Short mmCIF file of C-alpha atoms in Angstrom, two decimals:
data_model
loop_
_atom_site.label_atom_id
_atom_site.label_comp_id
_atom_site.label_asym_id
_atom_site.label_seq_id
_atom_site.Cartn_x
_atom_site.Cartn_y
_atom_site.Cartn_z
CA MET V 1 0.00 0.00 0.00
CA PHE V 2 2.74 2.44 0.85
CA ARG V 3 5.14 3.37 -1.90
CA ASN V 4 7.74 4.53 0.60
CA ASN V 5 8.08 3.54 4.24
CA TYR V 6 10.46 6.33 5.18
CA ASP V 7 8.51 9.45 4.29
CA ASN V 8 5.86 9.47 6.99
CA ASP V 9 7.63 12.16 8.99
CA ALA V 10 10.51 14.56 8.64
CA VAL V 11 12.64 13.04 11.37
CA THR V 12 13.25 9.53 10.01
CA PHE V 13 16.20 8.67 7.80
CA SER V 14 15.82 6.16 5.00
CA PRO V 15 18.39 3.33 5.00
CA GLN V 16 20.12 5.23 2.20
CA GLY V 17 20.59 8.20 4.54
CA ARG V 18 17.95 10.42 2.99
CA ILE V 19 15.13 12.34 4.63
CA PHE V 20 12.30 12.14 2.14
CA GLN V 21 10.09 14.85 3.62
CA VAL V 22 12.90 17.32 3.21
CA GLU V 23 13.41 16.22 -0.38
CA TYR V 24 9.69 16.62 -1.07
CA ALA V 25 9.86 20.12 0.38
CA GLN V 26 12.66 20.83 -2.04
CA GLU V 27 10.37 19.66 -4.84
CA ALA V 28 7.85 22.27 -3.73
CA VAL V 29 10.52 24.90 -4.38
CA LYS V 30 11.04 23.53 -7.89
CA GLN V 31 7.27 23.82 -8.53
CA GLY V 32 7.31 27.53 -7.68
CA SER V 33 7.84 30.07 -10.44
CA VAL V 34 11.40 31.14 -10.99
CA VAL V 35 13.25 33.89 -9.13
CA VAL V 36 16.74 35.15 -9.90
CA GLY V 37 19.17 37.03 -7.67
CA LEU V 38 22.53 38.59 -8.47
CA VAL V 39 25.07 40.99 -6.96
CA ASN V 40 27.83 43.28 -8.15
CA LYS V 41 30.16 45.46 -6.07
CA THR V 42 27.44 47.95 -5.15
CA HIS V 43 24.02 46.38 -5.61
CA ALA V 44 21.96 43.27 -5.07
CA VAL V 45 19.08 42.60 -7.45
CA LEU V 46 16.13 40.21 -7.23
CA VAL V 47 14.05 39.38 -10.29
CA GLY V 48 10.97 37.20 -10.27
CA LEU V 49 8.36 35.80 -12.62
CA LYS V 50 4.86 36.14 -11.20
CA ARG V 51 2.10 33.63 -11.90
CA ASN V 52 -1.66 34.09 -11.77
CA ALA V 53 -3.69 31.09 -10.73
CA GLU V 54 -6.31 31.85 -13.36
CA GLU V 55 -6.96 34.50 -15.95
CA LEU V 56 -9.25 36.50 -13.66
CA SER V 57 -7.02 36.47 -10.57
CA SER V 58 -4.22 38.74 -9.56
CA TYR V 59 -0.57 37.69 -9.72
CA GLN V 60 1.10 36.04 -6.72
CA LYS V 61 3.66 38.32 -5.07
CA LYS V 62 7.24 37.08 -5.54
CA ILE V 63 9.39 39.78 -3.96
CA ILE V 64 8.85 41.10 -0.43
CA GLU V 65 10.57 44.05 1.20
CA VAL V 66 11.72 42.99 4.68
CA ASP V 67 13.33 46.26 5.73
CA SER V 68 14.72 49.29 3.91
CA HIS V 69 18.04 47.46 3.47
CA MET V 70 16.79 43.97 2.65
CA GLY V 71 14.28 42.04 0.56
CA ILE V 72 13.45 38.43 -0.29
CA ALA V 73 12.30 36.61 -3.40
CA ILE V 74 10.27 33.44 -2.91
CA ALA V 75 9.81 30.18 -4.80
CA GLY V 76 7.40 27.60 -3.41
CA LEU V 77 4.57 27.86 -0.90
CA ALA V 78 3.75 31.55 -0.56
CA SER V 79 2.07 31.06 2.81
CA ASP V 80 5.24 29.50 4.29
CA ALA V 81 7.17 32.41 2.84
CA ARG V 82 4.87 34.80 4.66
CA VAL V 83 5.68 33.15 7.97
CA LEU V 84 9.40 33.53 7.28
CA SER V 85 9.14 37.08 5.97
CA ASN V 86 7.05 38.17 8.96
CA PHE V 87 9.71 36.71 11.25
CA MET V 88 12.44 38.51 9.31
CA LYS V 89 10.50 41.78 9.46
CA GLN V 90 10.10 41.45 13.21
CA GLN V 91 13.78 40.68 13.75
CA SER V 92 14.80 43.63 11.56
CA LEU V 93 12.52 45.97 13.46
CA SER V 94 13.73 44.70 16.80
CA SER V 95 17.36 45.24 15.78
CA ARG V 96 16.58 48.82 14.79
CA MET V 97 14.71 49.33 18.06
CA THR V 98 17.23 47.87 20.51
CA TYR V 99 20.51 48.73 18.80
CA GLY V 100 19.56 51.42 16.30
CA ARG V 101 21.28 49.27 13.70
CA PRO V 102 19.98 47.64 10.52
CA LEU V 103 20.17 43.88 10.98
CA PRO V 104 23.23 42.38 9.20
CA VAL V 105 22.07 40.15 6.35
CA ASP V 106 24.11 37.07 7.30
CA ARG V 107 22.63 37.11 10.84
CA ILE V 108 19.00 36.97 9.75
CA VAL V 109 19.80 34.36 7.11
CA SER V 110 21.42 32.06 9.64
CA GLN V 111 18.45 32.65 11.96
CA ILE V 112 15.91 31.45 9.39
CA GLY V 113 18.31 28.64 8.50
CA ASP V 114 18.29 27.51 12.12
CA ARG V 115 14.49 27.67 12.27
CA ALA V 116 14.15 25.61 9.11
CA GLN V 117 16.64 23.04 10.36
CA THR V 118 14.69 22.63 13.63
CA ASN V 119 11.64 21.69 11.55
CA THR V 120 13.58 18.77 10.07
CA GLN V 121 14.58 17.36 13.46
CA GLN V 122 11.48 17.63 15.63
CA TYR V 123 8.68 15.10 15.56
CA GLY V 124 5.37 16.44 14.32
CA LYS V 125 6.88 19.31 12.38
CA ARG V 126 7.23 19.72 8.66
CA PRO V 127 9.87 21.57 6.69
CA TYR V 128 9.07 24.93 5.09
CA GLY V 129 7.96 24.36 1.51
CA VAL V 130 9.70 27.42 0.23
CA GLY V 131 13.10 28.53 -1.02
CA LEU V 132 14.25 32.10 -0.60
CA LEU V 133 16.76 34.43 -2.15
CA VAL V 134 17.70 37.10 0.37
CA ALA V 135 19.25 40.29 -0.98
CA GLY V 136 20.45 43.10 1.22
CA VAL V 137 23.19 45.52 2.15
CA ASP V 138 25.01 45.95 5.43
CA GLU V 139 28.32 47.37 6.64
CA SER V 140 30.24 44.87 4.52
CA GLY V 141 28.40 45.74 1.30
CA PRO V 142 25.73 44.04 -0.82
CA HIS V 143 24.95 40.36 -0.25
CA LEU V 144 22.84 37.62 -1.80
CA PHE V 145 21.95 34.48 0.11
CA GLU V 146 20.13 31.33 -0.92
CA PHE V 147 17.87 29.56 1.57
CA GLN V 148 16.52 26.01 1.15
CA PRO V 149 13.83 24.13 3.15
CA SER V 150 16.53 21.81 4.50
CA GLY V 151 17.91 24.78 6.43
CA MET V 152 20.86 25.12 4.12
CA THR V 153 21.96 28.68 3.49
CA GLN V 154 24.73 29.86 1.20
CA GLU V 155 26.08 33.19 0.11
CA MET V 156 25.90 33.45 -3.68
CA LEU V 157 27.23 35.77 -6.38
CA ALA V 158 24.20 34.89 -8.51
CA CYS V 159 21.47 32.34 -8.09
CA ALA V 160 18.15 31.15 -9.49
CA ILE V 161 15.56 28.87 -7.88
CA GLY V 162 12.16 27.63 -9.00
CA ALA V 163 10.68 26.03 -12.10
CA ARG V 164 13.07 25.85 -15.08
CA SER V 165 15.65 27.79 -13.08
CA GLN V 166 18.46 25.73 -14.64
CA MET V 167 18.24 27.87 -17.79
CA ALA V 168 18.72 31.03 -15.72
CA ARG V 169 21.65 29.51 -13.82
CA THR V 170 23.31 28.59 -17.10
CA TYR V 171 22.96 32.20 -18.26
CA LEU V 172 24.36 33.50 -14.98
CA GLU V 173 27.32 31.09 -15.06
CA ARG V 174 28.15 32.17 -18.62
CA ASN V 175 28.03 35.85 -17.72
CA LEU V 176 29.52 35.69 -14.24
CA ASP V 177 32.62 37.68 -15.25
CA LYS V 178 30.48 40.55 -16.54
CA LEU V 179 28.31 40.74 -13.42
CA GLU V 180 30.82 41.98 -10.89
CA SER V 181 31.93 45.01 -12.90
CA SER V 182 28.48 45.83 -14.25
CA SER V 183 26.57 48.98 -13.35
CA ARG V 184 23.32 48.97 -11.40
CA ASP V 185 21.19 49.13 -14.55
CA GLU V 186 23.28 46.52 -16.36
CA LEU V 187 22.88 44.19 -13.39
CA ILE V 188 19.08 44.51 -13.59
CA THR V 189 19.22 43.79 -17.32
CA HIS V 190 21.35 40.70 -16.68
CA GLY V 191 18.77 39.57 -14.14
CA LEU V 192 15.91 40.07 -16.59
CA ARG V 193 17.82 38.25 -19.33
CA ALA V 194 18.44 35.30 -17.02
CA LEU V 195 14.73 35.29 -16.19
CA LYS V 196 13.80 35.43 -19.86
CA GLU V 197 15.91 32.34 -20.56
CA THR V 198 13.56 30.29 -18.39
CA LEU V 199 10.39 31.24 -20.28
CA SER V 200 8.65 28.72 -22.49
CA GLN V 201 8.24 29.54 -26.20
CA ASP V 202 4.87 31.27 -25.97
CA LYS V 203 5.64 33.40 -22.90
CA GLU V 204 7.08 36.88 -22.61
CA LEU V 205 8.13 39.25 -19.82
CA THR V 206 5.43 41.88 -19.32
CA VAL V 207 4.75 44.61 -16.81
CA ASP V 208 2.17 42.27 -15.26
CA ASN V 209 4.22 39.12 -14.74
CA THR V 210 7.62 40.58 -13.85
CA SER V 211 8.87 41.84 -10.52
CA VAL V 212 12.24 43.48 -9.77
CA GLY V 213 13.75 44.44 -6.41
CA VAL V 214 16.93 46.50 -6.07
CA VAL V 215 18.99 47.46 -3.03
CA GLY V 216 22.50 48.87 -2.88
CA VAL V 217 25.10 51.04 -1.26
CA ALA V 218 24.87 54.73 -2.20
CA GLY V 219 27.62 56.31 -4.29
CA GLU V 220 30.95 57.65 -3.04
CA ALA V 221 29.26 60.80 -1.73
CA GLY V 222 27.22 59.18 1.02
CA ARG V 223 29.73 56.99 2.81
CA GLY V 224 27.99 54.18 4.65
CA LYS V 225 24.59 55.29 3.32
CA ILE V 226 22.37 52.95 1.37
CA GLU V 227 20.05 53.05 -1.59
CA SER V 228 16.89 51.68 0.01
CA PHE V 229 15.17 48.55 -1.26
CA LYS V 230 12.99 49.44 -4.20
CA LEU V 231 10.38 47.22 -5.75
CA TYR V 232 9.63 47.67 -9.46
CA GLU V 233 6.24 46.39 -10.55
CA GLY V 234 3.61 47.47 -13.08
CA GLN V 235 4.34 50.69 -14.99
CA LEU V 236 7.62 51.21 -13.07
CA LEU V 237 8.97 48.24 -15.05
CA VAL V 238 8.56 49.90 -18.45
CA PRO V 239 12.03 51.50 -18.56
CA LEU V 240 13.66 48.29 -17.28
CA LEU V 241 11.98 46.14 -19.93
CA GLU V 242 12.92 48.69 -22.58
CA ALA V 243 16.54 48.52 -21.42
CA LEU V 244 16.32 44.72 -21.71
CA GLU V 245 15.05 44.97 -25.28
CA ALA V 246 17.73 47.51 -26.19
CA ALA V 247 20.46 45.28 -24.73
CA GLU V 248 19.23 42.27 -26.67
CA ALA V 249 18.94 44.29 -29.89
CA GLY V 250 22.53 45.47 -29.40
CA GLU V 251 23.67 41.90 -28.86
CA THR V 252 22.04 40.51 -32.02
CA LYS V 253 23.48 43.35 -34.07
CA GLU V 254 26.93 42.53 -32.71
CA GLU V 255 26.46 38.86 -33.59
CA GLU V 256 25.41 39.79 -37.12
CA THR V 257 28.43 41.97 -37.74
CA MET V 258 30.66 39.26 -36.37
CA GLU V 259 29.17 36.84 -38.85
CA VAL V 260 29.85 39.27 -41.64
CA ASP V 261 33.45 39.63 -40.47
CA SER V 262 34.07 35.92 -40.49
CA MET N 1 18.21 72.71 65.01
CA ASN N 2 18.66 68.95 64.96
CA HIS N 3 21.81 68.03 63.05
CA PHE N 4 21.64 64.29 63.57
CA PRO N 5 21.59 62.29 60.34
CA GLU N 6 18.27 60.59 61.06
CA ALA N 7 16.63 64.01 60.87
CA TRP N 8 18.08 64.82 57.42
CA GLY N 9 15.52 65.36 54.73
CA ARG N 10 12.62 65.24 57.22
CA PRO N 11 10.21 67.99 58.14
CA ARG N 12 11.49 69.92 61.16
CA ASP N 13 9.84 68.87 64.41
CA ASP N 14 9.81 72.48 65.72
CA VAL N 15 7.84 73.61 62.66
CA TYR N 16 5.66 70.64 61.81
CA GLY N 17 5.48 68.74 65.09
CA ALA N 18 6.92 65.32 65.76
CA TYR N 19 6.68 62.87 62.86
CA ASN N 20 4.08 60.20 63.33
CA PRO N 21 6.08 56.95 63.25
CA LEU N 22 3.01 55.02 62.10
CA TYR N 23 3.68 56.40 58.64
CA LEU N 24 7.05 54.62 58.58
CA GLN N 25 6.38 51.19 57.17
CA THR N 26 8.08 48.36 58.99
CA THR N 27 6.73 45.72 56.62
CA GLY N 28 6.29 46.04 52.88
CA PRO N 29 7.78 44.97 49.57
CA LYS N 30 11.45 44.09 49.37
CA ALA N 31 13.26 47.36 48.72
CA HIS N 32 16.96 46.60 48.99
CA THR N 33 17.26 46.42 45.19
CA GLN N 34 16.06 50.00 45.02
CA SER N 35 19.08 51.65 46.55
CA PRO N 36 22.76 51.25 45.79
CA ALA N 37 25.23 49.58 48.17
CA VAL N 38 28.81 49.78 46.89
CA THR N 39 29.14 52.78 44.63
CA GLY N 40 31.54 54.46 42.25
CA THR N 41 31.55 58.23 41.93
CA SER N 42 31.99 60.51 38.89
CA VAL N 43 32.92 59.60 35.32
CA VAL N 44 34.16 62.47 33.13
CA ALA N 45 34.52 62.47 29.35
CA VAL N 46 35.40 64.91 26.55
CA LYS N 47 35.16 64.63 22.77
CA PHE N 48 38.13 65.90 20.77
CA ASN N 49 39.26 66.03 17.16
CA GLY N 50 39.31 62.35 16.12
CA GLY N 51 38.15 60.65 19.30
CA VAL N 52 36.89 60.72 22.86
CA ALA N 53 38.74 60.76 26.21
CA ILE N 54 37.13 59.42 29.37
CA ALA N 55 38.26 59.16 33.01
CA ALA N 56 37.03 57.75 36.32
CA ASP N 57 38.74 57.14 39.66
CA ASN N 58 39.43 53.64 40.97
CA LEU N 59 37.33 53.86 44.14
CA ALA N 60 34.29 51.86 45.15
CA SER N 61 32.72 53.28 48.32
CA TYR N 62 30.53 51.44 50.81
CA GLY N 63 28.43 54.33 51.95
CA SER N 64 30.98 56.89 53.07
CA LEU N 65 33.66 54.24 53.62
CA ALA N 66 36.37 54.08 50.95
CA ARG N 67 36.01 50.29 50.69
CA PHE N 68 37.76 49.18 47.46
CA THR N 69 40.55 51.26 45.95
CA ASP N 70 41.37 49.30 42.81
CA VAL N 71 38.05 49.06 40.97
CA LYS N 72 38.17 49.55 37.20
CA ARG N 73 35.11 51.54 36.24
CA LEU N 74 36.03 52.01 32.56
CA ARG N 75 35.19 48.94 30.51
CA LYS N 76 36.18 48.22 26.90
CA PHE N 77 33.60 46.99 24.42
CA GLY N 78 34.99 45.63 21.15
CA GLU N 79 37.82 47.56 19.56
CA SER N 80 36.39 51.07 19.61
CA ALA N 81 33.97 51.66 22.47
CA ILE N 82 34.37 52.41 26.17
CA VAL N 83 31.67 52.39 28.82
CA GLY N 84 32.27 54.39 32.01
CA PHE N 85 30.14 53.45 35.02
CA SER N 86 29.18 55.39 38.09
CA GLY N 87 26.73 54.16 40.69
CA ASP N 88 26.29 50.65 42.01
CA VAL N 89 29.32 48.43 41.43
CA SER N 90 27.51 45.10 41.44
CA ASP N 91 25.07 46.41 38.83
CA MET N 92 28.11 47.55 36.85
CA GLN N 93 29.47 44.01 36.99
CA TYR N 94 26.10 42.67 35.83
CA ILE N 95 26.03 45.06 32.86
CA ASP N 96 29.64 44.14 32.14
CA ARG N 97 28.66 40.47 31.90
CA LEU N 98 25.80 41.46 29.56
CA LEU N 99 28.22 43.32 27.34
CA GLU N 100 30.64 40.41 27.37
CA SER N 101 27.94 37.99 26.18
CA ILE N 102 26.83 40.39 23.43
CA ASP N 103 30.41 40.77 22.26
CA ILE N 104 30.83 37.01 22.08
CA ARG N 105 27.55 36.59 20.21
CA GLU N 106 28.44 39.35 17.76
CA ASN N 107 31.83 37.85 17.05
CA TYR N 108 30.32 34.57 15.87
CA SER N 109 29.24 36.42 12.72
CA THR N 110 31.52 36.28 9.69
CA ASN N 111 31.80 40.05 9.66
CA GLY N 112 32.69 40.29 13.34
CA ASN N 113 31.27 42.71 15.85
CA THR N 114 29.66 45.59 14.00
CA LEU N 115 28.09 47.27 17.03
CA ASN N 116 29.53 50.77 17.38
CA ALA N 117 29.38 52.98 20.47
CA LYS N 118 26.12 54.53 19.34
CA ASN N 119 24.44 51.11 18.95
CA LEU N 120 25.80 50.14 22.33
CA HIS N 121 24.41 53.27 23.96
CA THR N 122 20.98 52.66 22.43
CA TYR N 123 21.04 49.10 23.76
CA LEU N 124 22.16 50.06 27.27
CA SER N 125 19.57 52.82 27.55
CA LYS N 126 16.87 50.27 26.68
CA VAL N 127 18.19 47.85 29.30
CA LEU N 128 18.20 50.60 31.95
CA TYR N 129 14.73 51.77 30.99
CA LYS N 130 13.31 48.25 31.06
CA ARG N 131 14.71 47.68 34.54
CA ARG N 132 13.42 50.96 35.91
CA SER N 133 9.97 50.10 34.51
CA GLU N 134 10.08 46.88 36.52
CA PHE N 135 10.78 48.95 39.67
CA ASN N 136 14.12 47.15 39.86
CA PRO N 137 16.55 49.65 38.40
CA LEU N 138 20.20 49.08 37.59
CA TRP N 139 21.60 51.82 39.82
CA ASN N 140 24.08 53.27 37.36
CA HIS N 141 24.75 56.38 35.36
CA ILE N 142 26.87 55.44 32.38
CA LEU N 143 28.83 57.28 29.73
CA VAL N 144 29.46 55.57 26.39
CA ALA N 145 32.42 56.82 24.33
CA GLY N 146 33.47 55.77 20.83
CA PHE N 147 32.31 56.38 17.28
CA ASP N 148 28.99 56.49 15.44
CA GLU N 149 28.21 54.90 12.06
CA ASP N 150 29.80 57.86 10.22
CA LYS N 151 33.05 57.34 12.17
CA LYS N 152 32.50 60.62 14.02
CA PRO N 153 33.38 60.78 17.74
CA PHE N 154 30.39 59.78 19.87
CA LEU N 155 29.72 60.49 23.53
CA SER N 156 26.42 60.00 25.31
CA SER N 157 25.03 59.20 28.74
CA ALA N 158 22.23 57.03 30.08
CA ASP N 159 21.02 56.94 33.68
CA LEU N 160 19.14 54.53 35.91
CA LEU N 161 15.82 55.82 34.60
CA GLY N 162 16.79 55.26 30.97
CA THR N 163 17.14 58.99 30.34
CA THR N 164 19.70 59.70 27.63
CA PHE N 165 21.72 62.84 27.14
CA SER N 166 24.49 63.83 24.77
CA ALA N 167 27.00 66.69 24.75
CA PRO N 168 30.61 67.37 23.64
CA HIS N 169 31.64 66.84 27.26
CA LEU N 170 29.76 64.94 29.94
CA ALA N 171 30.18 64.01 33.59
CA THR N 172 28.17 61.85 35.97
CA GLY N 173 27.64 62.04 39.73
CA PHE N 174 29.41 64.83 41.59
CA GLY N 175 31.31 65.55 38.38
CA ALA N 176 28.08 66.82 36.82
CA HIS N 177 28.34 69.72 39.32
CA LEU N 178 32.10 70.12 39.68
CA ALA N 179 33.62 69.05 36.36
CA ILE N 180 31.09 70.32 33.83
CA PRO N 181 31.67 74.03 34.72
CA ILE N 182 35.42 73.52 34.31
CA LEU N 183 34.95 71.80 30.95
CA ARG N 184 32.50 74.48 29.80
CA ARG N 185 35.04 77.17 30.61
CA LEU N 186 37.82 75.29 28.77
CA PHE N 187 35.70 74.35 25.76
CA PRO N 188 32.86 76.88 25.39
CA GLU N 189 29.71 75.78 23.59
CA GLU N 190 30.71 77.21 20.20
CA THR N 191 34.17 75.54 20.20
CA PRO N 192 34.40 73.37 17.08
CA LEU N 193 35.45 69.80 17.83
CA GLU N 194 38.26 70.10 15.27
CA SER N 195 40.03 72.71 17.42
CA ILE N 196 40.30 70.46 20.50
CA SER N 197 43.39 68.25 20.46
CA LYS N 198 43.76 64.93 22.20
CA ASP N 199 46.36 66.39 24.61
CA GLU N 200 44.06 69.28 25.55
CA ALA N 201 41.20 66.87 26.20
CA VAL N 202 43.34 64.58 28.36
CA ALA N 203 44.79 67.54 30.30
CA ALA N 204 41.27 68.82 30.94
CA LEU N 205 40.18 65.44 32.29
CA ARG N 206 43.20 65.23 34.60
CA GLU N 207 42.31 68.71 35.89
CA CYS N 208 38.71 67.65 36.51
CA ILE N 209 39.77 64.50 38.35
CA LYS N 210 42.07 66.60 40.52
CA VAL N 211 39.29 69.04 41.44
CA LEU N 212 36.99 66.11 42.19
CA TRP N 213 39.66 64.60 44.43
CA TYR N 214 39.90 67.92 46.27
CA ARG N 215 36.20 68.43 46.78
CA ASP N 216 34.29 65.14 46.39
CA ALA N 217 34.55 63.18 49.64
CA ARG N 218 33.75 59.89 47.80
CA SER N 219 36.65 60.22 45.33
CA LEU N 220 40.19 58.90 45.09
CA ASP N 221 43.49 60.23 43.74
CA LYS N 222 44.09 57.02 41.80
CA TYR N 223 42.20 56.93 38.51
CA SER N 224 41.83 55.35 35.08
CA LEU N 225 41.98 57.23 31.81
CA ALA N 226 41.02 55.90 28.38
CA VAL N 227 41.32 57.47 24.94
CA VAL N 228 39.34 56.12 21.97
CA THR N 229 40.63 57.04 18.51
CA GLU N 230 40.42 55.52 15.04
CA ALA N 231 43.62 53.66 15.93
CA GLY N 232 41.94 51.90 18.86
CA ILE N 233 41.68 52.22 22.62
CA GLU N 234 44.48 53.30 24.93
CA ILE N 235 43.56 52.63 28.53
CA GLN N 236 45.70 53.48 31.55
CA GLU N 237 44.35 52.16 34.84
CA ASP N 238 47.03 53.26 37.33
CA GLN N 239 47.04 57.05 37.08
CA GLN N 240 47.83 59.23 40.09
CA VAL N 241 46.69 62.81 40.71
CA GLU N 242 49.96 64.76 40.39
CA ALA N 243 51.04 68.10 41.87
CA GLN N 244 48.48 68.20 44.66
CA SER N 245 48.29 71.37 46.66
CA TRP N 246 45.98 71.59 49.62
CA ALA N 247 46.88 75.21 50.34
CA PHE N 248 43.36 76.27 49.37
CA ALA N 249 42.03 74.25 52.31
CA GLU N 250 43.41 76.85 54.71
CA ALA N 251 40.95 79.41 53.38
CA ILE N 252 37.91 77.21 53.83
CA LYS N 253 35.92 78.16 56.90
CA GLY N 254 32.63 77.09 58.35
CA TYR N 255 33.06 73.30 58.47
CA GLY N 256 34.23 70.80 61.04
CA ALA N 257 35.98 71.70 64.24
CA GLN N 258 36.95 75.20 63.17
CA VAL N 259 33.74 77.12 63.03
CA ASN N 260 34.55 80.80 62.42
#
C-alpha cells in the first residue's frame, strides 16, 4: 500500500541516509515560479516571474521588502514564505529598536536557516515548503543568500531557484565575469535576461508578470549610506523592460556583424 | 536645630510637630534592590578632534567608607567603544557580563562585531529603561564613548531611569556639578570639535579628576583614563593625581571643628 516507508515524517532517515520529507519540500521549491538574484560590487538585485492562478485572478507576489536594506524573493509555498518574511520583518525591526542598527544580512539568514533546520529534526513538524533568495546591504556591502527548506543557506554571487531555473543559472554562469563590474542598470538587465531564458516559447516578460527588487550602497558621496530597497512592478517596469530589449537588440546586431566579419 | 543624620531630609519637628512613626512602614515589599550599596563616583569624558577621552577614579565606596581602591570603572567593548560606570558596582558588573555575552555573540558572525558605540548606547539605555519600569533599576549612570556609524566621535550618557543625554563633554555624579563648569570654561559651547586636540582633552580630564579629588569626599586620587581614537583604545588604569596642593584648604571656613 505504501510506496515509501520512510517518508511518513521529517525526522526519520531512510536506510540510504535520505530524509524524504525534506526532499519533497525541495520539490515544492522547484514547482514555484522562478526567481533570480545577483550581486555586483554595489548592488543586489532580485528578479521574479509572477504567476496568476487563473486568468481573472491577480498575480502572486514574488518579492517582499523585509526592511529598507533587505528584501526576499520566494519560490514555493507563498504562505510559508509569509511566515518567514514576517519573522524577518520582526527581527529587523527589533534590531533597529534595541541597537539602532539595521540587521546584518548574514545574521537573519542564519536565523531562518536555524528555524528551518529545527523543523527537520522535531517530531510532528514539517519543513518549510519554500526557497528564498535574500538580498540586502550591510556594513560589509551588498549580499545575496540562498535559503533552502533543509535549512541550508549559502552566500551566492548569482542564483536562481524555482521552475526551469536551470536555464537562468546557465545564463548566470556564462556571464559571471560581466556581473561583478556591471553597473546597477546593467545588473538589472542581466537579471531580466536570465529570467527570460527560463520562459517557455509562448511566454514573454510583461509589466504584469515581472517583478524586480533592487537594493545597494549609495555612491561615493554618502559613505555608509544605502540606496533603500525598491520594488519595481507594473508601470515602473517599463524603462527596465525597454533597457532589456535595447540590450538584446545590441547583442544581435553585434552577432550579425561578427558573422559578416568571419 | 537637629543636626543628627536621622533628621536629614525630614520635616522639622519644631515647625511641623513630631513625625508620626506610624507612617514609617516596617513591613512592605522588598526594597533593597532600590538603593545602591557599593558605589563608584563621577565619570568624566570629553570629545576631541578624532576621538573621545574618558576618566574615572578607581574607588568603590561602601556608603561613606572608601572600601575598594582598585576598581576599574572604565570597561572596553569591542575595539572602539568604552563604557564608564558610576553608581552601584555590582550592577556595573552585571552590565559588564551582559556586554561580554553580546560581544561574544556578535563575534560569531563572519563580519565580526559591527556594534559601534552609538548602537551600544541605544542598547544600554533600553536595558536601563526596562529595569526601571520593573521597579528594579540598575543603579548606574553610564557614559558611552566611541564612534557612530559615520566614524564621528560619539559620547552620550544614560542613567538609571533610561534617560539619555548627549553633549561634547559629559560628567556623571558629583562631576556633573564640579567638572562640567570647568569643561564648559575650557571648551565653550561654540568651540568646534576640530580645534580640540587629544592632549588638551586629556589635560582637561586630569584637571577635573584633581578638582573632584579635592572636593568630592567619595573620590580617590588614583584613577583610570582611556582614549578612543580611530587607531583603537588606549587605557591606563594606574594614574595618580599629580602636583596636589591643599593650600586652598586653609581658606575654607565654616566646616568641622573650626567654626569661624
